[in-house]
GROMACS .gro file of C-alpha atoms in nm:
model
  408
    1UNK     CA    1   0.000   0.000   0.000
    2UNK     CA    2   0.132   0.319  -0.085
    3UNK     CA    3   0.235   0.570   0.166
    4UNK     CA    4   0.050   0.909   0.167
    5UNK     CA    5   0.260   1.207   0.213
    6UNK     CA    6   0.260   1.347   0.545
    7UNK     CA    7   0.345   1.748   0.602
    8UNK     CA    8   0.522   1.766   0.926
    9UNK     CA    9   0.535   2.067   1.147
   10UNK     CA   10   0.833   2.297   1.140
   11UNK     CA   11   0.996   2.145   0.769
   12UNK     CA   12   0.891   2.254   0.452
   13UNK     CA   13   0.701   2.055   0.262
   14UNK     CA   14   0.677   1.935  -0.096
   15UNK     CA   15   0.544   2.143  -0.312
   16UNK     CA   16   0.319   2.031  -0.595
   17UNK     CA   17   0.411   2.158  -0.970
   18UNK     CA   18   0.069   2.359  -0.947
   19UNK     CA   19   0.181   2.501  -0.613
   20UNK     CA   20   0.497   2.612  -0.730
   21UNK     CA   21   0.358   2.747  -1.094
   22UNK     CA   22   0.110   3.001  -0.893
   23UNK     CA   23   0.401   3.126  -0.656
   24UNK     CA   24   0.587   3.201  -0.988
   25UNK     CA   25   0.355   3.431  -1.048
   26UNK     CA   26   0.162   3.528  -1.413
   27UNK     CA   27   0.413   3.764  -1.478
   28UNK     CA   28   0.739   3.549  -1.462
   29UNK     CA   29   0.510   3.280  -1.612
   30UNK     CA   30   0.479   3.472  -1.931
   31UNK     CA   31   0.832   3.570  -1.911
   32UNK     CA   32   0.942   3.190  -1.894
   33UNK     CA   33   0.692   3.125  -2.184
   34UNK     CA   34   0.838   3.389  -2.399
   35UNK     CA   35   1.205   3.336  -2.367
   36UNK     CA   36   1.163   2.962  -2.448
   37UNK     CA   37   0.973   3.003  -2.766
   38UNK     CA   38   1.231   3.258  -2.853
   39UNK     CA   39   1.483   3.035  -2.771
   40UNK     CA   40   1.372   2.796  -3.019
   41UNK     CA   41   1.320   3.089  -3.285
   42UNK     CA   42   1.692   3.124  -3.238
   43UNK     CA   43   1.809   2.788  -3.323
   44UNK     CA   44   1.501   2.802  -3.625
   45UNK     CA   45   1.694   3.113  -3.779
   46UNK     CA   46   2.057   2.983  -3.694
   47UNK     CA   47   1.972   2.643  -3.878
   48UNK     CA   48   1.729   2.808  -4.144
   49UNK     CA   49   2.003   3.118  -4.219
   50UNK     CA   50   1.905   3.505  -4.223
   51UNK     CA   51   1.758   3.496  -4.556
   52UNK     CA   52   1.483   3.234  -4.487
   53UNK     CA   53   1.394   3.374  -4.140
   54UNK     CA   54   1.483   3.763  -4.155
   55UNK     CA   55   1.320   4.114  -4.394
   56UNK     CA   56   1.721   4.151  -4.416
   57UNK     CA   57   1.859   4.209  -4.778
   58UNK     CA   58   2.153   4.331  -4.969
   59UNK     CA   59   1.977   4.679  -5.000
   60UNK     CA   60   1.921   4.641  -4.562
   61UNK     CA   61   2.211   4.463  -4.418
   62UNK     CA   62   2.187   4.576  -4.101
   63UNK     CA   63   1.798   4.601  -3.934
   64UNK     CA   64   1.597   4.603  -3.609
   65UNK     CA   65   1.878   4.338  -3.418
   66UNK     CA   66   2.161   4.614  -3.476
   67UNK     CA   67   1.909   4.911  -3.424
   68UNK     CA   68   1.728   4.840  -3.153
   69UNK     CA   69   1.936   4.515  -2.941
   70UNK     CA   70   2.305   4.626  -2.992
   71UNK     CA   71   2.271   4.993  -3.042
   72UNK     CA   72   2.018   5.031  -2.829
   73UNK     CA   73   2.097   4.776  -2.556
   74UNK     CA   74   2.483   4.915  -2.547
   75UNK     CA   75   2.318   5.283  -2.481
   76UNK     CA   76   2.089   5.124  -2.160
   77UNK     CA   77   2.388   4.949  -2.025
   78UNK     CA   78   2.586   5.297  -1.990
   79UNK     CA   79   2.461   5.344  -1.672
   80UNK     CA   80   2.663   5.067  -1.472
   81UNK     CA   81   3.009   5.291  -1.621
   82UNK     CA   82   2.883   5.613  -1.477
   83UNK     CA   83   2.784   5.469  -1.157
   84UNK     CA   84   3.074   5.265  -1.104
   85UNK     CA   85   3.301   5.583  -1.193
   86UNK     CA   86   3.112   5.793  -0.966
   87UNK     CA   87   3.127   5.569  -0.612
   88UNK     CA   88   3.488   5.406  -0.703
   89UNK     CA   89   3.674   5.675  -0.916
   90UNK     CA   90   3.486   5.994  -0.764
   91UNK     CA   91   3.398   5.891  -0.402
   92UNK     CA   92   3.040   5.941  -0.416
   93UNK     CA   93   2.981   5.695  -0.169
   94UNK     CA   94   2.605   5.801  -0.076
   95UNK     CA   95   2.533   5.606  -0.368
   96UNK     CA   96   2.692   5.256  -0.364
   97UNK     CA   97   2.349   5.141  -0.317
   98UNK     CA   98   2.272   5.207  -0.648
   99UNK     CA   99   2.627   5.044  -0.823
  100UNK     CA  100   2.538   4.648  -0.752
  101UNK     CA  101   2.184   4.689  -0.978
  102UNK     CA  102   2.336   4.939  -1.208
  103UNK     CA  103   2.621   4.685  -1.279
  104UNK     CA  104   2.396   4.409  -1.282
  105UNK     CA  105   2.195   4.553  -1.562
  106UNK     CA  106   2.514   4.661  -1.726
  107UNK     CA  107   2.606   4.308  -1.703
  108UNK     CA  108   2.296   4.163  -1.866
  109UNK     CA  109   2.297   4.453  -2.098
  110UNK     CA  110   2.564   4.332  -2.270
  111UNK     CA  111   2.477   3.998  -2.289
  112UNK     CA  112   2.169   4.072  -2.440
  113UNK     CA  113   2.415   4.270  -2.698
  114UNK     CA  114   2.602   3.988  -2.754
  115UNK     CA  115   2.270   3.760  -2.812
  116UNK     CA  116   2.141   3.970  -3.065
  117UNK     CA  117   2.488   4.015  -3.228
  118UNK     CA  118   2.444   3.648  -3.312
  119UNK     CA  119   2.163   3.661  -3.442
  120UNK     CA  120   2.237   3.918  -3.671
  121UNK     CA  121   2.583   3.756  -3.761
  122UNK     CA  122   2.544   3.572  -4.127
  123UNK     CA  123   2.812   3.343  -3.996
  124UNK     CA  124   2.796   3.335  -3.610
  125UNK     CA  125   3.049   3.050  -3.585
  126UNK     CA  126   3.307   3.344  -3.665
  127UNK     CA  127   3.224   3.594  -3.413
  128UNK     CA  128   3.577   3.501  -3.234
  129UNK     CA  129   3.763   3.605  -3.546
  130UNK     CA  130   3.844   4.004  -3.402
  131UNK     CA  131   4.043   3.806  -3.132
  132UNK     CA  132   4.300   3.675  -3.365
  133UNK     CA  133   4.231   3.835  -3.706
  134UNK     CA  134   4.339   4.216  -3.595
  135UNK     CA  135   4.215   4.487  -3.818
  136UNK     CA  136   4.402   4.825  -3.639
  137UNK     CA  137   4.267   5.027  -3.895
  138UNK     CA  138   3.851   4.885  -3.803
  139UNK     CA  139   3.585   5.065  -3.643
  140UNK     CA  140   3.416   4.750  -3.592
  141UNK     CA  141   3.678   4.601  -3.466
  142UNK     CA  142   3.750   4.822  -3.190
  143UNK     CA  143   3.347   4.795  -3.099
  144UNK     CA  144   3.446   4.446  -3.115
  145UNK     CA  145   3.732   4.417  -2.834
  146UNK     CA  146   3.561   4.709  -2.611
  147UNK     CA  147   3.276   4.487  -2.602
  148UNK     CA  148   3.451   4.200  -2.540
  149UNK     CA  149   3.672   4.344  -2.261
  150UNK     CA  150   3.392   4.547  -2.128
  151UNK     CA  151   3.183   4.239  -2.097
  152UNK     CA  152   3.468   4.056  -1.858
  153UNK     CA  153   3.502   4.389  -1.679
  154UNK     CA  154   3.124   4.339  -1.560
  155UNK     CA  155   3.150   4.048  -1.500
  156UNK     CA  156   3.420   4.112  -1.226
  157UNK     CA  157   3.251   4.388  -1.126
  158UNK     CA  158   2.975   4.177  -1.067
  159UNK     CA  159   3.140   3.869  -0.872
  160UNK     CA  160   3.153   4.023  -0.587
  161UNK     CA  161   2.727   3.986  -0.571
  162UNK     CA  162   2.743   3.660  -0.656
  163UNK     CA  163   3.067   3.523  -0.435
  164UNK     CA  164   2.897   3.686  -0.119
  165UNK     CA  165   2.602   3.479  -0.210
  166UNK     CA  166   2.757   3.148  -0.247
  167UNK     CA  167   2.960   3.250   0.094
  168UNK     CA  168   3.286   3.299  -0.038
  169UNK     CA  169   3.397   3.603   0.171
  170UNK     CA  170   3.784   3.547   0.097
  171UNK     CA  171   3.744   3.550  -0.210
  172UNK     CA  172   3.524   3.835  -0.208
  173UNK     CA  173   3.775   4.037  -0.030
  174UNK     CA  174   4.026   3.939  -0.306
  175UNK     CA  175   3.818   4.048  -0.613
  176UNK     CA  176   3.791   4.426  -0.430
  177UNK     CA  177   4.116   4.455  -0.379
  178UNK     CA  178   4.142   4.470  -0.786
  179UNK     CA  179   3.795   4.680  -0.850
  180UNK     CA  180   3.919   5.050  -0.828
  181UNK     CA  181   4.181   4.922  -1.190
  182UNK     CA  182   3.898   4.731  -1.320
  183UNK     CA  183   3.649   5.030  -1.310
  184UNK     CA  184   3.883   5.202  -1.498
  185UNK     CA  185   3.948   5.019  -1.771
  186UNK     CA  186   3.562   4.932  -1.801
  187UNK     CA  187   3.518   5.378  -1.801
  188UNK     CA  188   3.801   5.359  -2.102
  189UNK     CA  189   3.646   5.041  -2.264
  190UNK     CA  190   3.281   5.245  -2.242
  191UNK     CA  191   3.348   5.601  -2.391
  192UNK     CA  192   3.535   5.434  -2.681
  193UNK     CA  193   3.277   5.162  -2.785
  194UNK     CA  194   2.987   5.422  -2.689
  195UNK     CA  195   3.133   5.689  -2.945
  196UNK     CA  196   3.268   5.407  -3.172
  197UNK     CA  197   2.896   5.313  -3.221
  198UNK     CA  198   2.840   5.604  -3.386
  199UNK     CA  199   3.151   5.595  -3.579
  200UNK     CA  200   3.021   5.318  -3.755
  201UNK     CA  201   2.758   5.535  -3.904
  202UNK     CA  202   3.017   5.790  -4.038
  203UNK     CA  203   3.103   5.532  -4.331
  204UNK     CA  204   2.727   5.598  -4.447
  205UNK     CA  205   2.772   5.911  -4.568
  206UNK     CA  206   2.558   5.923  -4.896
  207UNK     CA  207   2.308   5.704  -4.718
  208UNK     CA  208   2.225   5.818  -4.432
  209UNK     CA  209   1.977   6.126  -4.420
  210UNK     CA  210   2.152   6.430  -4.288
  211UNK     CA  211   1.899   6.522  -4.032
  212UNK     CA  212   2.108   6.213  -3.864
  213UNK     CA  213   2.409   6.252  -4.057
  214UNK     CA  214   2.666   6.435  -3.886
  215UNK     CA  215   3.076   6.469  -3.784
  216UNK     CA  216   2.948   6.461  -3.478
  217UNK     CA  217   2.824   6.146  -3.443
  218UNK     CA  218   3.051   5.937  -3.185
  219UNK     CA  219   2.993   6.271  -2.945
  220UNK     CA  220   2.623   6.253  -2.945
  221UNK     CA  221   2.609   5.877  -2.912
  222UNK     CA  222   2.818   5.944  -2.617
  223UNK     CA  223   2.681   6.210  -2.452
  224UNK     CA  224   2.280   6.083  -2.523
  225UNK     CA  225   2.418   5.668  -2.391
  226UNK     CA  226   2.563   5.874  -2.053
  227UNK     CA  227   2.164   6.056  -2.017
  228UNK     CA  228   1.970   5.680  -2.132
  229UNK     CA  229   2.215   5.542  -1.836
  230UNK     CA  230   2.100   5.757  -1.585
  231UNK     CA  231   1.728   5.754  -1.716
  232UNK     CA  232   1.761   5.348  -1.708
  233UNK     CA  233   1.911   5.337  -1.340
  234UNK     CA  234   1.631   5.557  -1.205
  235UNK     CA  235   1.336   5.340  -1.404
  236UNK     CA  236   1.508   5.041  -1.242
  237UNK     CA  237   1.540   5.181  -0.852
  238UNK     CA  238   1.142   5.233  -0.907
  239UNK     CA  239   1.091   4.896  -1.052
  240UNK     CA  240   1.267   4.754  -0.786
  241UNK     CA  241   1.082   4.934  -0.493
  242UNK     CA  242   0.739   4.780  -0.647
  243UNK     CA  243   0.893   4.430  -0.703
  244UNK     CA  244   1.159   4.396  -0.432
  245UNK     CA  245   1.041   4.611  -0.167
  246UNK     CA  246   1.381   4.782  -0.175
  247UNK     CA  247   1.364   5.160  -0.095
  248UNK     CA  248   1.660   5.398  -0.261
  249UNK     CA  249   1.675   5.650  -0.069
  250UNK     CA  250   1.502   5.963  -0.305
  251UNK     CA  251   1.800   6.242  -0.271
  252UNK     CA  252   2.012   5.992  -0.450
  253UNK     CA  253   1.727   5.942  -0.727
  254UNK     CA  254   1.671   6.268  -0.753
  255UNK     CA  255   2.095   6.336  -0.803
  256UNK     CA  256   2.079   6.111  -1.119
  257UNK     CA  257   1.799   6.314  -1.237
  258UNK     CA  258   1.985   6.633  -1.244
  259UNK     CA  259   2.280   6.421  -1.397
  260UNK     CA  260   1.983   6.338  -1.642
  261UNK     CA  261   1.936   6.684  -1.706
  262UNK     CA  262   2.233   6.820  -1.745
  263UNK     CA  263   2.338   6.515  -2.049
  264UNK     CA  264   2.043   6.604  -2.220
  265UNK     CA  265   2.046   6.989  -2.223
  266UNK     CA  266   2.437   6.885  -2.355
  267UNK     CA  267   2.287   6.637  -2.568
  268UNK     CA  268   2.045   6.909  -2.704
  269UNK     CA  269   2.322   7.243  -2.798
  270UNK     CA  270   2.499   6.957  -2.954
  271UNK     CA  271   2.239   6.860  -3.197
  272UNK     CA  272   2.030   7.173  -3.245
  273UNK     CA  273   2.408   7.393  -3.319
  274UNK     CA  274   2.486   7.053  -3.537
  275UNK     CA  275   2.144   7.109  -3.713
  276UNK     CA  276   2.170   7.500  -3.729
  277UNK     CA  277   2.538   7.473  -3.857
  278UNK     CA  278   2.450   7.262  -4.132
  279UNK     CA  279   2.151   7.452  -4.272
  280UNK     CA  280   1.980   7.108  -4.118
  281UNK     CA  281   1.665   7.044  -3.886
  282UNK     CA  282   1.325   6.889  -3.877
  283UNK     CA  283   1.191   7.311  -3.969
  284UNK     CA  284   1.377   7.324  -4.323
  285UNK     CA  285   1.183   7.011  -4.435
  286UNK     CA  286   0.814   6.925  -4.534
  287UNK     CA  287   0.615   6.691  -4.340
  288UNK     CA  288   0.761   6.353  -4.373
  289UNK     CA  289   0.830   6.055  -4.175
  290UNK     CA  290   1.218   6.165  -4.166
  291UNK     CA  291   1.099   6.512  -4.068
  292UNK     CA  292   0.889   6.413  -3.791
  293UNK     CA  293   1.068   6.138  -3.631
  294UNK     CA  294   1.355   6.365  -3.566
  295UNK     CA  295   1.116   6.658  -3.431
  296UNK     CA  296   0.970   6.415  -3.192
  297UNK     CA  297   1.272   6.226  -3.141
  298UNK     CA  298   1.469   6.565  -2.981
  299UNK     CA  299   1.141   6.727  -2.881
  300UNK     CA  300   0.954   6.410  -2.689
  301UNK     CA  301   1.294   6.210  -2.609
  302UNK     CA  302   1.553   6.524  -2.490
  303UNK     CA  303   1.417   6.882  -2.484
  304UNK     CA  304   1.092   6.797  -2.257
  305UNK     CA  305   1.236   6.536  -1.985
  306UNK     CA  306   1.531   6.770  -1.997
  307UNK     CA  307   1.309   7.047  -1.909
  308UNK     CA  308   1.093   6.854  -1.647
  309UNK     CA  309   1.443   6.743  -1.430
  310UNK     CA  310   1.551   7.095  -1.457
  311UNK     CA  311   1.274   7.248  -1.190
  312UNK     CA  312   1.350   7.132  -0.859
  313UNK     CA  313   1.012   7.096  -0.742
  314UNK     CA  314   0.918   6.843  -1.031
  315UNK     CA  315   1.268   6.701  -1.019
  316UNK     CA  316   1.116   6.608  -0.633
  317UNK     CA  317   0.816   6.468  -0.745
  318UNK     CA  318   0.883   6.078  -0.754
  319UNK     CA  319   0.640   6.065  -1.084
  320UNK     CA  320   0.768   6.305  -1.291
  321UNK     CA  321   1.076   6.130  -1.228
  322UNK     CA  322   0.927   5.831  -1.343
  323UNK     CA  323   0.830   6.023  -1.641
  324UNK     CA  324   1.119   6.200  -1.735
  325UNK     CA  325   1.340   5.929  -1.695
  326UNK     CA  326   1.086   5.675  -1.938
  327UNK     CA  327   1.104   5.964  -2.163
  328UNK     CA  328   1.480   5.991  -2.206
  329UNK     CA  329   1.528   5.660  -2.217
  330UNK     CA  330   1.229   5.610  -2.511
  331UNK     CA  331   1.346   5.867  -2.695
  332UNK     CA  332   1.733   5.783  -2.704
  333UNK     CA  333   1.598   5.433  -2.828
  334UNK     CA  334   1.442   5.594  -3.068
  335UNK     CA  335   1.721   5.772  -3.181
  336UNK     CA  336   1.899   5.447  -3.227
  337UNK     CA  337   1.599   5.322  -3.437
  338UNK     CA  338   1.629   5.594  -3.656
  339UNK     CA  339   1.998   5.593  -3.707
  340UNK     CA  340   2.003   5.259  -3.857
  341UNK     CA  341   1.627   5.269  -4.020
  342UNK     CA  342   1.452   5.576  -4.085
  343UNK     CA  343   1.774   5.783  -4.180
  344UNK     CA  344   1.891   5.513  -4.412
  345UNK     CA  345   1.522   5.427  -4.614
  346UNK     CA  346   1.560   5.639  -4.850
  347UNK     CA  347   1.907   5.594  -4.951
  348UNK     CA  348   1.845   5.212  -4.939
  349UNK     CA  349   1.589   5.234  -5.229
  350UNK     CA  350   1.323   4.942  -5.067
  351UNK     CA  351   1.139   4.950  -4.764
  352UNK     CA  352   1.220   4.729  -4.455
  353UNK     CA  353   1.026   4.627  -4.200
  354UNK     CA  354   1.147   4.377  -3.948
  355UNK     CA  355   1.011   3.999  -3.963
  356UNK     CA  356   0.792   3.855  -3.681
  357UNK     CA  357   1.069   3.626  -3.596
  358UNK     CA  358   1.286   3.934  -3.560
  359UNK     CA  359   1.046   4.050  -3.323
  360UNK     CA  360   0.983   3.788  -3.151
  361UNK     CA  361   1.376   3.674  -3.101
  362UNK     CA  362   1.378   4.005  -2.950
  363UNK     CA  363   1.110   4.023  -2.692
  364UNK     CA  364   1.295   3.640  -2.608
  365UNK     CA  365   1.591   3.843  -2.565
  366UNK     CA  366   1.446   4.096  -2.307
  367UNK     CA  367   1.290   3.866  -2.151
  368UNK     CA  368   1.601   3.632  -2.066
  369UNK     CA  369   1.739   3.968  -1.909
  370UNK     CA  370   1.449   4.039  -1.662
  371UNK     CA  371   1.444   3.660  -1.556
  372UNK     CA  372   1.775   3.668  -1.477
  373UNK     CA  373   1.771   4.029  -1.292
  374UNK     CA  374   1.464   3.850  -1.111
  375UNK     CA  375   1.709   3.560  -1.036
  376UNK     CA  376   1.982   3.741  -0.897
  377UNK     CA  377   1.769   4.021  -0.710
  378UNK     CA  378   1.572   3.716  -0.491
  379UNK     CA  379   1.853   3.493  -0.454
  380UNK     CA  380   2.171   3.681  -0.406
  381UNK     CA  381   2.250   4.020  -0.192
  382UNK     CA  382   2.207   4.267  -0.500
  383UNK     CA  383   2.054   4.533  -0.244
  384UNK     CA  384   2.280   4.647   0.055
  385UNK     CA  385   2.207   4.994   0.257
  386UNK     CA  386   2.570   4.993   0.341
  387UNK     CA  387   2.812   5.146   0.087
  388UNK     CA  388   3.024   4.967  -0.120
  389UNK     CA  389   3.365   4.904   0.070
  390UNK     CA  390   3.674   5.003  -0.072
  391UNK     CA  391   4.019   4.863  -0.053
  392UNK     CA  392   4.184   4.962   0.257
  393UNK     CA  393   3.865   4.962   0.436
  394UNK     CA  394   3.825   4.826   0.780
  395UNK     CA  395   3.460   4.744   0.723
  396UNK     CA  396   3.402   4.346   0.741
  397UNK     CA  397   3.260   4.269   0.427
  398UNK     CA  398   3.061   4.019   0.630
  399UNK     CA  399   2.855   4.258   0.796
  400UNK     CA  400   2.683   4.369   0.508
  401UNK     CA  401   2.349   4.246   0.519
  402UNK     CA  402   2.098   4.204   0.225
  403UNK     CA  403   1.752   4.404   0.295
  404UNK     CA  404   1.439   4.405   0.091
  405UNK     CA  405   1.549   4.067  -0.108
  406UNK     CA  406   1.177   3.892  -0.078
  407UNK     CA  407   1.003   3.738  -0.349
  408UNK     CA  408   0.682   3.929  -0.507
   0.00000   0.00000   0.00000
């Protein structure tokens, strides 16, 4: 006769598949349910090739994976850089509470590059090529070894979360003691592939519409990646008070959102005196789609968040933070998008529009990068009140205590 399961008091129990489906929640759920179906889109388009599974064409060689996940993604990720500079390099300690989730979605950031660089790669097999094959003389391959060394900088900027989870205090201790060199090469690494990014686009120069178009094209990707950064870091802090239950404390928020506002007024004399310079600009143009994407892509994404963050009073307000921030961030993204699409459509001579396996490859993409921020955040001490300790410190890295790490 078989033996029924008893549930005895004081030990946790066995927990049906049911049970353990509705404590993941609807949201992760969906999450799970997209990134495997992507997952096997992937392998469909690496076996299948880009020409059977992608809109991509000799006329549009690069499309929404270069526009939107490596372009884009590398501009989100800038944020781990600046806050990494500002508590290690600058001693801004008030807000080492922020560096472990900036770097973290740094981190993922550029995985999720990296992802949708292979998809986008007609011969993925290669992508290890830039380590041996050197091309000097290569804009792309100088995106290609910042990324690559940028990627192990995170990483080690990183460990530290994950060694203190797994109890491994020594070696904790060791990896600080090289952090301050490591945060400097990864600020070196970042303002070259960050400008390099738009580098690339200087080769386009009879493609390219000149409302994009411009010499100064590694500056603004720079300057706008620094403002998405700090937009992306204060979208996160919120998301993680609603999810995590972890409160940043809001003078620090409200410090990245004058850092906000001061990249995008830059961001904005740069582009307008680029535009005015050049006999340029959204005004000199009929209506168009060119004409109006860039209107409401300086207008929407720069001028108005820029102008929200600069009054203190709504810089104090937690939701026009919120917005702000969503608006910088949506409208350097767009920026991207353009770049790469809209600027280049008529130049191209045929329209592109991105495949539903595009799409969908990457939404699978995203959502790999949440569940594993979701990961990390519930099982590992991402959020500490105490600040990040520096070499030389006396602080016992054991004290530090994880707050705020409980599951939705």
């Amino acid at each position: 006769m078989k033996a029924e399961a008893r549930w005895i008091p004081g030990r946790s129990r066995e927990r049906s598949t049911t049970e353990k489906l509705v404590e993941l929640g609807w949201g992760r759920l969906a999450l799970w349910a997209l990134a495997l179906t992507g997952g096997l889109a992937m392998v469909y388009r690496l076996v299948r090739g880009l020409g059977a599974t992608t809109h991509l064409n000799d006329a549009w060689p690069w499309g929404w994976w270069i526009a939107f996940d490596v372009m884009g993604g590398v501009a989100l990720a800038a944020g781990a850089f600046v806050v990494a500079a500002w508590v290690h390099l600058f001693g801004k300690h008030r807000y080492a509470p922020l560096a472990r989730p900036a770097v973290l979605t740094g981190f993922l950031g550029y995985l999720m590059v990296i992802a949708g660089l292979l998809m986008d790669l007609g011969r993925p097999y290669r992508i290890w090529h830039p380590i041996v094959m050197w091309q000097p003389h290569s804009v792309m391959f100088e995106v290609a070894w910042c990324v690559m060394v940028y990627t192990t900088v995170l990483a080690f900027e990183f460990s530290p979360v994950a060694l203190e989870g797994l109890g491994w205090h020594r070696a904790c201790r060791a990896v600080r003691r090289a952090l301050v060199p490591m945060v400097i090469l990864g600020v070196v690494c970042s303002v070259l592939h960050q400008s390099s990014l738009g580098s690339l686009l200087l080769i386009a120069t009879y493609r390219m519409d000149p409302l994009w178009y411009s010499p100064l094209l590694p500056v603004l990707f720079f300057v706008s990646a620094v403002a998405a950064g700090l937009g992306m870091i204060q979208l996160e802090a919120a998301a993680a008070s609603r999810v995590y239950r972890h409160r940043v404390e809001p003078e620090l928020v409200e410090g990245l959102a004058r850092g906000m506002a001061w990249m995008l007024a830059l961001y904005l004399a740069l582009r307008l005196g680029d535009w005015v310079s050049r006999g340029q600009g959204p005004w000199t143009r009929p209506v168009s789609l060119e004409s109006v994407a860039a209107g409401l892509e300086v207008l929407v994404g720069a001028a108005l968040p820029a102008l929200v963050m600069s009054r203190k009073s709504w810089r104090q307000s937690a939701r026009a933070r919120l917005v702000a921030a969503g608006l910088a961030v949506v409208g350097v993204i767009a920026n991207r998008i353009d770049s790469v699409l809209v600027s280049m459509r008529a130049g191209a001579g045929a329209a592109y529009v991105p495949s539903l396996l595009e799409l969908w490859v990457t939404g699978a993409i995203v959502a790999a990068g949440v569940l594993g921020y979701d990961w990390v955040a519930r099982h590992w001490p991402l959020f500490v009140e105490e600040p990040e300790a520096l070499p030389g410190e006396a602080r016992a890295q054991e004290s530090r205590r994880p707050v705020g790490v409980t599951a939705s």
